[in-house]
Every structure is written in C-alpha cells, then in structure tokens.
mmCIF file of C-alpha atoms in Angstrom:
data_model
loop_
_atom_site.group_PDB
_atom_site.id
_atom_site.type_symbol
_atom_site.label_atom_id
_atom_site.label_comp_id
_atom_site.label_asym_id
_atom_site.label_seq_id
_atom_site.Cartn_x
_atom_site.Cartn_y
_atom_site.Cartn_z
ATOM 1 C CA MET A 21 0.000 0.000 0.000
ATOM 2 C CA ARG A 22 1.499 3.338 -0.961
ATOM 3 C CA PRO A 23 1.675 6.052 1.725
ATOM 4 C CA LEU A 24 -1.653 7.739 2.323
ATOM 5 C CA SER A 25 -0.140 11.151 2.893
ATOM 6 C CA PRO A 26 3.163 12.896 2.089
ATOM 7 C CA LEU A 27 3.189 14.043 5.709
ATOM 8 C CA LEU A 28 3.540 10.508 7.031
ATOM 9 C CA THR A 29 7.294 10.755 7.334
ATOM 10 C CA LEU A 30 6.824 13.642 9.756
ATOM 11 C CA LEU A 31 4.301 11.849 11.943
ATOM 12 C CA PRO A 32 5.401 9.987 15.071
ATOM 13 C CA LEU A 33 4.135 6.433 15.343
ATOM 14 C CA LEU A 34 0.777 6.292 17.058
ATOM 15 C CA PRO A 35 -0.146 3.649 19.658
ATOM 16 C CA LEU A 36 -1.195 0.197 18.484
ATOM 17 C CA THR A 37 -4.828 0.895 19.277
ATOM 18 C CA THR A 38 -6.422 4.222 19.962
ATOM 19 C CA ALA A 39 -9.642 4.627 21.870
ATOM 20 C CA HIS A 40 -11.267 7.988 21.315
ATOM 21 C CA PRO A 41 -13.873 9.611 23.551
ATOM 22 C CA THR A 42 -17.330 8.826 22.274
ATOM 23 C CA HIS A 43 -18.561 11.543 19.949
ATOM 24 C CA GLN A 44 -22.267 11.868 20.659
ATOM 25 C CA LEU A 45 -23.979 13.007 17.477
ATOM 26 C CA GLN A 46 -27.607 12.578 18.448
ATOM 27 C CA THR A 47 -29.602 11.305 21.410
ATOM 28 C CA THR A 48 -33.244 10.241 21.419
ATOM 29 C CA THR A 49 -35.129 8.619 24.261
ATOM 30 C CA THR A 50 -36.529 5.174 23.524
ATOM 31 C CA SER A 51 -39.693 3.638 24.938
ATOM 32 C CA THR A 52 -37.531 1.567 27.282
ATOM 33 C CA THR A 53 -36.876 3.456 30.502
ATOM 34 C CA ASN A 54 -33.438 1.911 31.073
ATOM 35 C CA THR A 55 -31.793 2.648 27.727
ATOM 36 C CA THR A 56 -31.156 5.558 25.392
ATOM 37 C CA THR A 57 -30.666 5.343 21.630
ATOM 38 C CA GLU A 58 -27.604 7.127 20.295
ATOM 39 C CA LEU A 59 -25.759 7.457 17.020
ATOM 40 C CA ARG A 60 -22.289 6.028 17.539
ATOM 41 C CA ALA A 61 -19.401 4.945 15.342
ATOM 42 C CA LEU A 62 -18.689 1.240 15.644
ATOM 43 C CA PRO A 63 -15.137 0.053 16.331
ATOM 44 C CA LEU A 64 -13.050 -0.653 13.234
ATOM 45 C CA VAL A 65 -10.736 -3.650 12.867
ATOM 46 C CA ILE A 66 -8.073 -3.599 10.117
ATOM 47 C CA TRP A 67 -6.062 -6.548 8.751
ATOM 48 C CA HIS A 68 -3.146 -5.515 6.532
ATOM 49 C CA GLY A 69 -1.730 -7.265 3.493
ATOM 50 C CA LEU A 70 1.289 -9.285 2.399
ATOM 51 C CA GLY A 71 4.650 -7.780 3.304
ATOM 52 C CA ASP A 72 3.174 -5.072 5.537
ATOM 53 C CA GLN A 73 3.265 -4.753 9.324
ATOM 54 C CA TYR A 74 1.011 -3.067 11.840
ATOM 55 C CA GLN A 75 3.555 -0.458 12.975
ATOM 56 C CA SER A 76 4.094 0.966 9.484
ATOM 57 C CA PRO A 77 3.467 4.733 9.330
ATOM 58 C CA SER A 78 0.698 4.391 6.731
ATOM 59 C CA LEU A 79 -1.260 1.915 8.849
ATOM 60 C CA GLN A 80 -0.744 3.915 12.014
ATOM 61 C CA HIS A 81 -1.999 6.981 10.155
ATOM 62 C CA LEU A 82 -5.222 5.119 9.366
ATOM 63 C CA ILE A 83 -6.206 5.468 13.016
ATOM 64 C CA LYS A 84 -6.394 9.236 12.547
ATOM 65 C CA VAL A 85 -8.064 8.920 9.134
ATOM 66 C CA ALA A 86 -10.819 6.724 10.590
ATOM 67 C CA GLU A 87 -11.364 9.141 13.485
ATOM 68 C CA ASP A 88 -11.493 12.177 11.198
ATOM 69 C CA ALA A 89 -13.983 10.482 8.872
ATOM 70 C CA ASN A 90 -16.252 9.217 11.658
ATOM 71 C CA PRO A 91 -15.505 10.866 15.021
ATOM 72 C CA GLY A 92 -15.489 8.466 17.930
ATOM 73 C CA THR A 93 -14.118 5.505 15.963
ATOM 74 C CA TYR A 94 -11.959 3.102 17.955
ATOM 75 C CA THR A 95 -9.495 1.467 15.548
ATOM 76 C CA TYR A 96 -7.704 -1.813 16.154
ATOM 77 C CA LEU A 97 -4.850 -3.033 13.941
ATOM 78 C CA ILE A 98 -4.674 -6.822 13.824
ATOM 79 C CA HIS A 99 -1.159 -8.143 14.407
ATOM 80 C CA LEU A 100 0.270 -11.636 14.670
ATOM 81 C CA SER A 101 3.401 -10.614 16.543
ATOM 82 C CA PRO A 102 4.196 -7.769 18.954
ATOM 83 C CA THR A 103 7.194 -6.810 16.791
ATOM 84 C CA SER A 104 7.067 -5.238 13.352
ATOM 85 C CA ALA A 105 9.504 -7.813 11.927
ATOM 86 C CA GLY A 106 7.514 -10.714 13.341
ATOM 87 C CA ASP A 107 4.217 -9.322 12.093
ATOM 88 C CA ARG A 108 5.613 -8.862 8.582
ATOM 89 C CA GLN A 109 7.068 -12.365 8.577
ATOM 90 C CA ALA A 110 3.657 -13.756 9.542
ATOM 91 C CA THR A 111 2.228 -12.427 6.270
ATOM 92 C CA PHE A 112 4.482 -14.914 4.437
ATOM 93 C CA LEU A 113 4.980 -17.731 6.928
ATOM 94 C CA GLY A 114 2.323 -19.355 9.065
ATOM 95 C CA ASN A 115 -0.683 -21.638 9.173
ATOM 96 C CA LEU A 116 -3.809 -19.628 8.341
ATOM 97 C CA THR A 117 -6.040 -21.898 10.398
ATOM 98 C CA GLU A 118 -3.919 -21.094 13.442
ATOM 99 C CA GLN A 119 -3.568 -17.411 12.552
ATOM 100 C CA ILE A 120 -7.319 -16.869 12.231
ATOM 101 C CA ALA A 121 -7.939 -18.739 15.486
ATOM 102 C CA SER A 122 -5.380 -16.448 17.120
ATOM 103 C CA VAL A 123 -7.172 -13.365 15.796
ATOM 104 C CA CYS A 124 -10.517 -14.694 17.054
ATOM 105 C CA SER A 125 -9.000 -14.910 20.525
ATOM 106 C CA GLN A 126 -7.226 -11.560 20.153
ATOM 107 C CA LEU A 127 -10.400 -9.632 19.335
ATOM 108 C CA LEU A 128 -12.394 -11.285 22.105
ATOM 109 C CA GLN A 129 -9.785 -10.198 24.641
ATOM 110 C CA ASP A 130 -10.009 -6.525 23.704
ATOM 111 C CA PRO A 131 -12.361 -4.879 26.240
ATOM 112 C CA ILE A 132 -13.836 -2.425 23.738
ATOM 113 C CA LEU A 133 -14.276 -4.784 20.791
ATOM 114 C CA SER A 134 -15.695 -7.585 22.917
ATOM 115 C CA THR A 135 -18.384 -5.375 24.460
ATOM 116 C CA ALA A 136 -19.407 -3.484 21.320
ATOM 117 C CA PRO A 137 -22.788 -4.369 19.767
ATOM 118 C CA ALA A 138 -20.878 -5.027 16.523
ATOM 119 C CA ILE A 139 -17.671 -4.024 14.754
ATOM 120 C CA ASN A 140 -16.712 -3.022 11.226
ATOM 121 C CA ALA A 141 -13.821 -4.667 9.387
ATOM 122 C CA LEU A 142 -11.454 -3.462 6.666
ATOM 123 C CA GLY A 143 -9.095 -5.840 4.884
ATOM 124 C CA PHE A 144 -6.237 -4.798 2.626
ATOM 125 C CA SER A 145 -5.305 -7.342 -0.056
ATOM 126 C CA GLN A 146 -4.941 -10.800 1.554
ATOM 127 C CA GLY A 147 -6.193 -9.361 4.836
ATOM 128 C CA GLY A 148 -9.636 -9.154 3.227
ATOM 129 C CA GLN A 149 -10.109 -12.875 2.706
ATOM 130 C CA PHE A 150 -8.607 -13.534 6.134
ATOM 131 C CA LEU A 151 -11.228 -11.269 7.734
ATOM 132 C CA ARG A 152 -13.888 -13.161 5.805
ATOM 133 C CA GLY A 153 -12.428 -16.335 7.299
ATOM 134 C CA TYR A 154 -12.718 -14.736 10.732
ATOM 135 C CA ILE A 155 -16.392 -13.967 10.113
ATOM 136 C CA GLU A 156 -17.191 -17.442 8.840
ATOM 137 C CA ARG A 157 -15.308 -19.301 11.555
ATOM 138 C CA CYS A 158 -16.004 -17.308 14.724
ATOM 139 C CA ASN A 159 -17.528 -13.830 14.178
ATOM 140 C CA ALA A 160 -17.330 -12.879 17.844
ATOM 141 C CA PRO A 161 -17.434 -9.935 18.163
ATOM 142 C CA PRO A 162 -19.787 -9.860 15.156
ATOM 143 C CA VAL A 163 -18.931 -7.853 12.043
ATOM 144 C CA ARG A 164 -21.576 -5.500 10.664
ATOM 145 C CA THR A 165 -19.808 -4.272 7.512
ATOM 146 C CA LEU A 166 -16.848 -5.947 5.797
ATOM 147 C CA ILE A 167 -14.854 -3.912 3.264
ATOM 148 C CA THR A 168 -12.092 -5.543 1.235
ATOM 149 C CA LEU A 169 -9.656 -3.759 -1.080
ATOM 150 C CA GLY A 170 -7.906 -5.790 -3.774
ATOM 151 C CA SER A 171 -8.486 -9.047 -1.909
ATOM 152 C CA GLN A 172 -8.184 -12.509 -3.427
ATOM 153 C CA HIS A 173 -11.548 -14.013 -2.514
ATOM 154 C CA ASN A 174 -11.260 -16.597 -5.260
ATOM 155 C CA GLY A 175 -7.533 -17.023 -4.797
ATOM 156 C CA ILE A 176 -4.628 -16.384 -7.139
ATOM 157 C CA SER A 177 -3.576 -18.419 -10.151
ATOM 158 C CA GLN A 178 -0.085 -16.885 -10.287
ATOM 159 C CA PHE A 179 2.420 -16.019 -7.589
ATOM 160 C CA GLN A 180 3.720 -12.475 -7.411
ATOM 161 C CA SER A 181 7.370 -11.686 -8.036
ATOM 162 C CA CYS A 182 9.559 -10.550 -5.153
ATOM 163 C CA ALA A 183 12.114 -7.767 -4.970
ATOM 164 C CA TRP A 184 15.649 -9.121 -5.389
ATOM 165 C CA ASN A 185 16.633 -8.135 -1.837
ATOM 166 C CA ASP A 186 13.449 -9.355 -0.102
ATOM 167 C CA PHE A 187 14.833 -12.640 1.168
ATOM 168 C CA ILE A 188 11.778 -13.675 3.192
ATOM 169 C CA CYS A 189 9.581 -13.232 0.122
ATOM 170 C CA ARG A 190 12.037 -14.969 -2.215
ATOM 171 C CA GLY A 191 12.411 -17.936 0.113
ATOM 172 C CA ALA A 192 8.645 -18.304 0.315
ATOM 173 C CA GLU A 193 8.367 -17.938 -3.459
ATOM 174 C CA ALA A 194 10.801 -20.813 -4.050
ATOM 175 C CA LEU A 195 8.774 -23.135 -1.822
ATOM 176 C CA LEU A 196 5.511 -22.062 -3.444
ATOM 177 C CA ARG A 197 6.710 -22.929 -6.910
ATOM 178 C CA SER A 198 8.256 -26.251 -5.990
ATOM 179 C CA GLY A 199 5.668 -27.935 -3.778
ATOM 180 C CA ARG A 200 2.567 -25.865 -3.238
ATOM 181 C CA TRP A 201 0.291 -28.836 -2.460
ATOM 182 C CA SER A 202 2.582 -30.525 0.034
ATOM 183 C CA THR A 203 1.511 -30.660 3.668
ATOM 184 C CA PHE A 204 4.646 -28.737 4.591
ATOM 185 C CA VAL A 205 3.917 -25.814 2.260
ATOM 186 C CA GLN A 206 0.160 -25.723 2.905
ATOM 187 C CA GLY A 207 0.813 -25.566 6.624
ATOM 188 C CA ARG A 208 3.500 -22.882 6.503
ATOM 189 C CA LEU A 209 3.410 -20.680 3.378
ATOM 190 C CA VAL A 210 0.599 -18.146 3.544
ATOM 191 C CA PRO A 211 0.077 -17.360 -0.197
ATOM 192 C CA ALA A 212 0.005 -21.090 -1.028
ATOM 193 C CA GLN A 213 -3.062 -21.418 1.163
ATOM 194 C CA TYR A 214 -5.105 -19.235 -1.191
ATOM 195 C CA PHE A 215 -3.537 -20.414 -4.469
ATOM 196 C CA ARG A 216 -6.225 -21.650 -6.861
ATOM 197 C CA ASP A 217 -5.554 -22.602 -10.475
ATOM 198 C CA PRO A 218 -8.715 -23.546 -12.453
ATOM 199 C CA GLU A 219 -6.842 -26.125 -14.549
ATOM 200 C CA PRO A 220 -8.559 -29.513 -13.908
ATOM 201 C CA SER A 221 -5.385 -31.226 -12.678
ATOM 202 C CA GLU A 222 -4.643 -28.337 -10.308
ATOM 203 C CA MET A 223 -8.241 -28.158 -9.068
ATOM 204 C CA GLU A 224 -8.140 -31.778 -7.978
ATOM 205 C CA GLU A 225 -5.040 -31.111 -5.891
ATOM 206 C CA TYR A 226 -6.505 -27.860 -4.609
ATOM 207 C CA LEU A 227 -9.675 -29.485 -3.307
ATOM 208 C CA LYS A 228 -7.650 -32.216 -1.622
ATOM 209 C CA HIS A 229 -4.931 -30.141 -0.031
ATOM 210 C CA SER A 230 -5.861 -26.439 0.247
ATOM 211 C CA ASN A 231 -5.526 -25.489 3.905
ATOM 212 C CA PHE A 232 -7.615 -22.319 3.685
ATOM 213 C CA LEU A 233 -9.392 -21.144 0.551
ATOM 214 C CA ALA A 234 -11.187 -24.354 -0.455
ATOM 215 C CA ASP A 235 -12.543 -24.487 3.079
ATOM 216 C CA VAL A 236 -13.742 -20.886 3.542
ATOM 217 C CA ASN A 237 -15.246 -20.904 0.029
ATOM 218 C CA ASN A 238 -17.129 -24.122 0.914
ATOM 219 C CA GLU A 239 -15.961 -25.773 -2.305
ATOM 220 C CA ARG A 240 -15.726 -29.309 -0.988
ATOM 221 C CA VAL A 241 -18.616 -31.783 -1.134
ATOM 222 C CA VAL A 242 -19.491 -31.422 2.543
ATOM 223 C CA LYS A 243 -20.513 -27.813 3.205
ATOM 224 C CA ASN A 244 -20.096 -25.964 6.478
ATOM 225 C CA GLU A 245 -23.461 -24.292 7.040
ATOM 226 C CA THR A 246 -22.022 -22.107 9.796
ATOM 227 C CA TYR A 247 -19.931 -20.273 7.201
ATOM 228 C CA LYS A 248 -23.040 -19.350 5.217
ATOM 229 C CA GLU A 249 -24.949 -18.436 8.358
ATOM 230 C CA ASN A 250 -22.210 -16.159 9.696
ATOM 231 C CA LEU A 251 -21.472 -14.364 6.429
ATOM 232 C CA GLY A 252 -25.208 -13.883 5.958
ATOM 233 C CA LYS A 253 -25.305 -11.814 9.148
ATOM 234 C CA LEU A 254 -23.368 -9.005 7.463
ATOM 235 C CA GLU A 255 -25.218 -5.781 6.786
ATOM 236 C CA LYS A 256 -22.845 -5.021 3.894
ATOM 237 C CA PHE A 257 -20.035 -6.899 2.162
ATOM 238 C CA VAL A 258 -18.209 -4.300 0.059
ATOM 239 C CA MET A 259 -15.589 -5.552 -2.405
ATOM 240 C CA TYR A 260 -13.224 -3.159 -4.189
ATOM 241 C CA MET A 261 -11.297 -4.262 -7.275
ATOM 242 C CA PHE A 262 -8.378 -2.232 -8.652
ATOM 243 C CA GLU A 263 -8.892 -1.640 -12.375
ATOM 244 C CA LYS A 264 -5.165 -1.743 -13.200
ATOM 245 C CA ASP A 265 -4.230 -4.514 -10.782
ATOM 246 C CA ARG A 266 -1.321 -6.553 -12.163
ATOM 247 C CA MET A 267 -0.371 -8.235 -8.904
ATOM 248 C CA VAL A 268 -3.595 -10.168 -8.290
ATOM 249 C CA VAL A 269 -4.162 -12.682 -11.102
ATOM 250 C CA PRO A 270 -6.954 -12.626 -11.979
ATOM 251 C CA LYS A 271 -7.843 -9.198 -10.605
ATOM 252 C CA GLU A 272 -11.522 -10.225 -10.701
ATOM 253 C CA SER A 273 -10.770 -12.514 -7.773
ATOM 254 C CA SER A 274 -11.496 -9.399 -5.712
ATOM 255 C CA TRP A 275 -15.141 -9.963 -6.767
ATOM 256 C CA PHE A 276 -15.009 -13.799 -6.572
ATOM 257 C CA GLY A 277 -14.435 -13.950 -10.344
ATOM 258 C CA GLU A 278 -12.833 -17.026 -11.898
ATOM 259 C CA VAL A 279 -10.725 -17.630 -14.999
ATOM 260 C CA ASP A 280 -12.281 -20.244 -17.275
ATOM 261 C CA GLY A 281 -9.763 -23.074 -17.615
ATOM 262 C CA GLU A 282 -10.577 -23.618 -21.304
ATOM 263 C CA SER A 283 -11.366 -20.204 -22.785
ATOM 264 C CA GLY A 284 -9.252 -18.080 -20.472
ATOM 265 C CA GLY A 285 -12.178 -15.707 -20.008
ATOM 266 C CA VAL A 286 -13.337 -14.447 -16.644
ATOM 267 C CA VAL A 287 -16.545 -15.864 -15.185
ATOM 268 C CA GLY A 288 -18.356 -13.454 -12.858
ATOM 269 C CA VAL A 289 -19.475 -14.586 -9.424
ATOM 270 C CA ARG A 290 -23.183 -14.590 -10.321
ATOM 271 C CA GLU A 291 -22.464 -17.221 -12.978
ATOM 272 C CA ARG A 292 -20.606 -19.514 -10.596
ATOM 273 C CA SER A 293 -21.841 -22.352 -8.396
ATOM 274 C CA ILE A 294 -20.561 -20.638 -5.246
ATOM 275 C CA TYR A 295 -23.245 -17.999 -5.896
ATOM 276 C CA LYS A 296 -25.985 -20.000 -7.624
ATOM 277 C CA GLU A 297 -25.973 -22.711 -4.956
ATOM 278 C CA ASP A 298 -25.203 -20.117 -2.269
ATOM 279 C CA TRP A 299 -22.368 -22.019 -0.624
ATOM 280 C CA ILE A 300 -21.335 -19.142 1.660
ATOM 281 C CA GLY A 301 -24.342 -16.810 1.547
ATOM 282 C CA LEU A 302 -23.314 -14.465 -1.284
ATOM 283 C CA ARG A 303 -26.591 -14.839 -3.183
ATOM 284 C CA GLU A 304 -28.660 -14.190 -0.075
ATOM 285 C CA LEU A 305 -26.606 -11.083 0.677
ATOM 286 C CA ASP A 306 -26.956 -9.903 -2.918
ATOM 287 C CA GLU A 307 -30.718 -10.392 -2.995
ATOM 288 C CA ARG A 308 -31.189 -8.093 -0.017
ATOM 289 C CA GLY A 309 -28.760 -5.476 -1.310
ATOM 290 C CA GLY A 310 -25.887 -6.375 0.982
ATOM 291 C CA LEU A 311 -23.320 -7.335 -1.678
ATOM 292 C CA VAL A 312 -21.536 -4.297 -3.125
ATOM 293 C CA PHE A 313 -19.108 -4.316 -6.083
ATOM 294 C CA ARG A 314 -16.867 -1.260 -6.502
ATOM 295 C CA THR A 315 -13.702 -0.352 -8.413
ATOM 296 C CA LEU A 316 -10.717 1.899 -7.797
ATOM 297 C CA LYS A 317 -8.772 3.195 -10.793
ATOM 298 C CA GLY A 318 -5.189 2.436 -9.814
ATOM 299 C CA GLY A 319 -2.962 -0.603 -9.591
ATOM 300 C CA HIS A 320 -2.897 -2.970 -6.636
ATOM 301 C CA MET A 321 -3.352 -1.044 -3.377
ATOM 302 C CA GLU A 322 -2.967 2.317 -5.135
ATOM 303 C CA PHE A 323 -5.400 4.808 -3.658
ATOM 304 C CA ASP A 324 -5.246 8.138 -1.905
ATOM 305 C CA GLU A 325 -6.469 9.303 1.453
ATOM 306 C CA GLU A 326 -9.480 11.121 0.021
ATOM 307 C CA GLU A 327 -10.765 7.915 -1.564
ATOM 308 C CA LEU A 328 -10.396 6.089 1.731
ATOM 309 C CA VAL A 329 -12.214 8.828 3.648
ATOM 310 C CA ASP A 330 -15.096 8.588 1.164
ATOM 311 C CA ILE A 331 -15.260 4.824 1.748
ATOM 312 C CA PHE A 332 -15.259 5.299 5.513
ATOM 313 C CA ARG A 333 -18.027 7.884 5.393
ATOM 314 C CA GLU A 334 -20.220 5.945 2.984
ATOM 315 C CA PHE A 335 -20.024 2.538 4.628
ATOM 316 C CA LEU A 336 -18.744 3.001 8.185
ATOM 317 C CA GLY A 337 -20.791 5.918 9.457
ATOM 318 C CA PRO A 338 -22.400 5.962 12.911
ATOM 319 C CA ILE A 339 -25.406 3.761 13.611
ATOM 320 C CA GLU A 340 -28.126 3.800 16.237
ATOM 321 C CA VAL A 341 -27.237 1.757 19.296
ATOM 322 C CA GLU A 342 -28.996 1.308 22.619
ATOM 323 C CA ILE A 343 -26.945 2.556 25.562
ATOM 324 C CA PRO A 344 -27.794 1.808 29.215
ATOM 325 C CA ASP A 345 -28.822 4.988 31.018
ATOM 326 C CA ASP A 346 -26.047 4.660 33.587
ATOM 327 C CA GLU A 347 -23.471 4.673 30.767
ATOM 328 C CA VAL A 348 -25.108 7.740 29.207
ATOM 329 C CA GLU A 349 -24.816 9.504 32.562
ATOM 330 C CA ILE A 350 -21.101 8.690 32.734
ATOM 331 C CA ASP A 351 -20.597 9.916 29.157
ATOM 332 C CA GLU A 352 -22.349 13.192 29.990
ATOM 333 C CA LYS A 353 -20.119 13.726 33.020
ATOM 334 C CA MET A 354 -17.028 13.089 30.905
ATOM 335 C CA ARG A 355 -18.291 15.569 28.312
ATOM 336 C CA LEU A 356 -18.795 18.262 30.958
ATOM 337 C CA VAL A 357 -15.326 17.660 32.357
ATOM 338 C CA SER A 358 -13.759 17.914 28.899
ATOM 339 C CA GLN A 359 -15.595 21.224 28.359
ATOM 340 C CA GLY A 360 -14.644 22.609 31.758
ATOM 341 C CA GLY A 361 -18.139 22.130 33.176
ATOM 342 C CA TYR A 362 -19.257 20.825 36.554
ATOM 343 C CA TYR A 363 -21.431 18.025 37.806
#
C-alpha cells in the first residue's frame, strides 16, 4: 500500500490501538426506561496485506483517518506478533487456520471490541479474505460491515514476483513454486493457502490439499453451514477491485471472479456455483442489497487518502445503538469535564 499522505514521514508512530472519547452526534429517548438510543461509530478492525506490518506509518496513520472520517471511531490493527519484523514475517509464513484462530482470541480479549454491539472490518489485499475467514469461523465480536480492497476471494492463479533483496519473500516464493500442495507448504506458506488454479489437474489437488481457501469458500462436497450463516449476518459486504491490478491474477478474484480453464475468459461470481448454490451466503446477501461491487482506478493497493475517507463515510458511518442509562450519565459527566463544566 502506498503512503496515504506525504506528511507521514513527519508523523510519530501512534499507539497500536487508539480509543477515542465517544462523539455523541444525536440522542433520542426510547420507549424503554433503562436505555437511550444514540448514534455512535462502531469500532473498526483492520487486517493488513502481504509484506506489511502493523507499525508501518501508513497503517498507524489510518487510526487518525478513521477518526477524522467518523468521530469516535476506535481502531484496532490486527497483528500476529508484537514486533514489526515478526508481524511482517507472519504475512508470508504461518498456518492460516492457526492465525485466524489467534485473531478470534485476540479480538475477544479486547475490552472495547468484545463489548461493542458489533464491529466493522477493513481488509487490505490478503487481509480481506482472512477477515472473511474470521467472520465465517467465529464472528465474535460480530462484524456488521466488511470492506475488502484488492483481496483474493477466489484465490490467485499466479504467484507475485519478489524484490531481489526481499529474502523472506524470495524464500517463500521458491517453496511455493516447488511444492505448493505438500503438507509442509500448505501448513506454513501463507500465499500457497489461497492459491487456486482452475486447470482440472490443479483443481483436484486444490480441493484435496488447500488449507484455507477451499474451506472458507465451501468448495468441498461437505458444506459448512455455519460459514453461510455467519457471512449472511453481514449488513454489507463491500468488495473493491483495482482496475489496473497486475499483482492479483486474476484481478476479478477481488469480486469472486474465476478464470475459465478452457477459454481463459473471466466468469463473474453470479455465474458460478458458489453464488448459484449459495455455498457461503453471497446470493442471499446480494438479494437483499448487501453485496456491493466497486472499483478503484489504480494498480494494486494504489489509492489516496481522500478515496479512503469517502469509503469510511459511505459505509462506516455511525449507527443507532442502545446505551444503558447509567453509561449515558457517565458519558455526559465526561463531556462536561472535557468542556470545563461541573457536575
């Protein structure tokens, strides 16, 4: 992801998570005497992409961007290691089943996320399909809106090239090309776990050995109904595809598109069995207006801050939530203190 602002180099790193005072936009009394309905921004959880790490300036800056777009937003950056080097390494090396289980536990342990009525989720590149895996497999705390940018929901049919001096990436790349369906690679190399080539010989191996994608896409004979049930609880599933994406092959994977093994053409999700037979709830979401297809003009993960702010405001704005009256009283006292008032 390119830097979101030229000022990033001048910004100090922000804390891992930032909780902001609740910004009360509107209060109306409900018919229930013990609660009050308020407009509040839901917490936002972000999962970054391949080769990134949660302490990068651009990701840390997102905390401020989210707050500016929707005041009161508490933003949490998912991380698989407390160190930046370890978190980056985990984007290449690791077992996705274990990583997603770790994130399920991580989010439940956060006192704000675990007590929120719901959360919103934003996934960059591979982080998007991993967040979908989180929703399908645990979804506690529950996600209201999932936004994915340049994600590989239907996998990749080619591996990306690495920079000559990126030794972690190049080591992973060598293993991917030599034995992608081995138990060793499927249990340790992250991109291999969402590799999906539509060639018949590859598909047979994929369905047998894929550690992640074949499972969360419910492509095997025995379907996991919980996956469909959980994804169907989303209010919105917003998928952005980059029009000039050359890194994700095919780029239409961001919309669950598939390359036809014979013609080489792209088959849209609505023409595929995953949608027609509703393996994971996409058709149900679509029929009630919850499935959103959008594009961004640049290459993979090329967007500017203004575009991101527009996304935040359109899809992650405050919602009405019921707040216990005793909590409202505490919030009012905190507001008076912050304004120099008395109580």
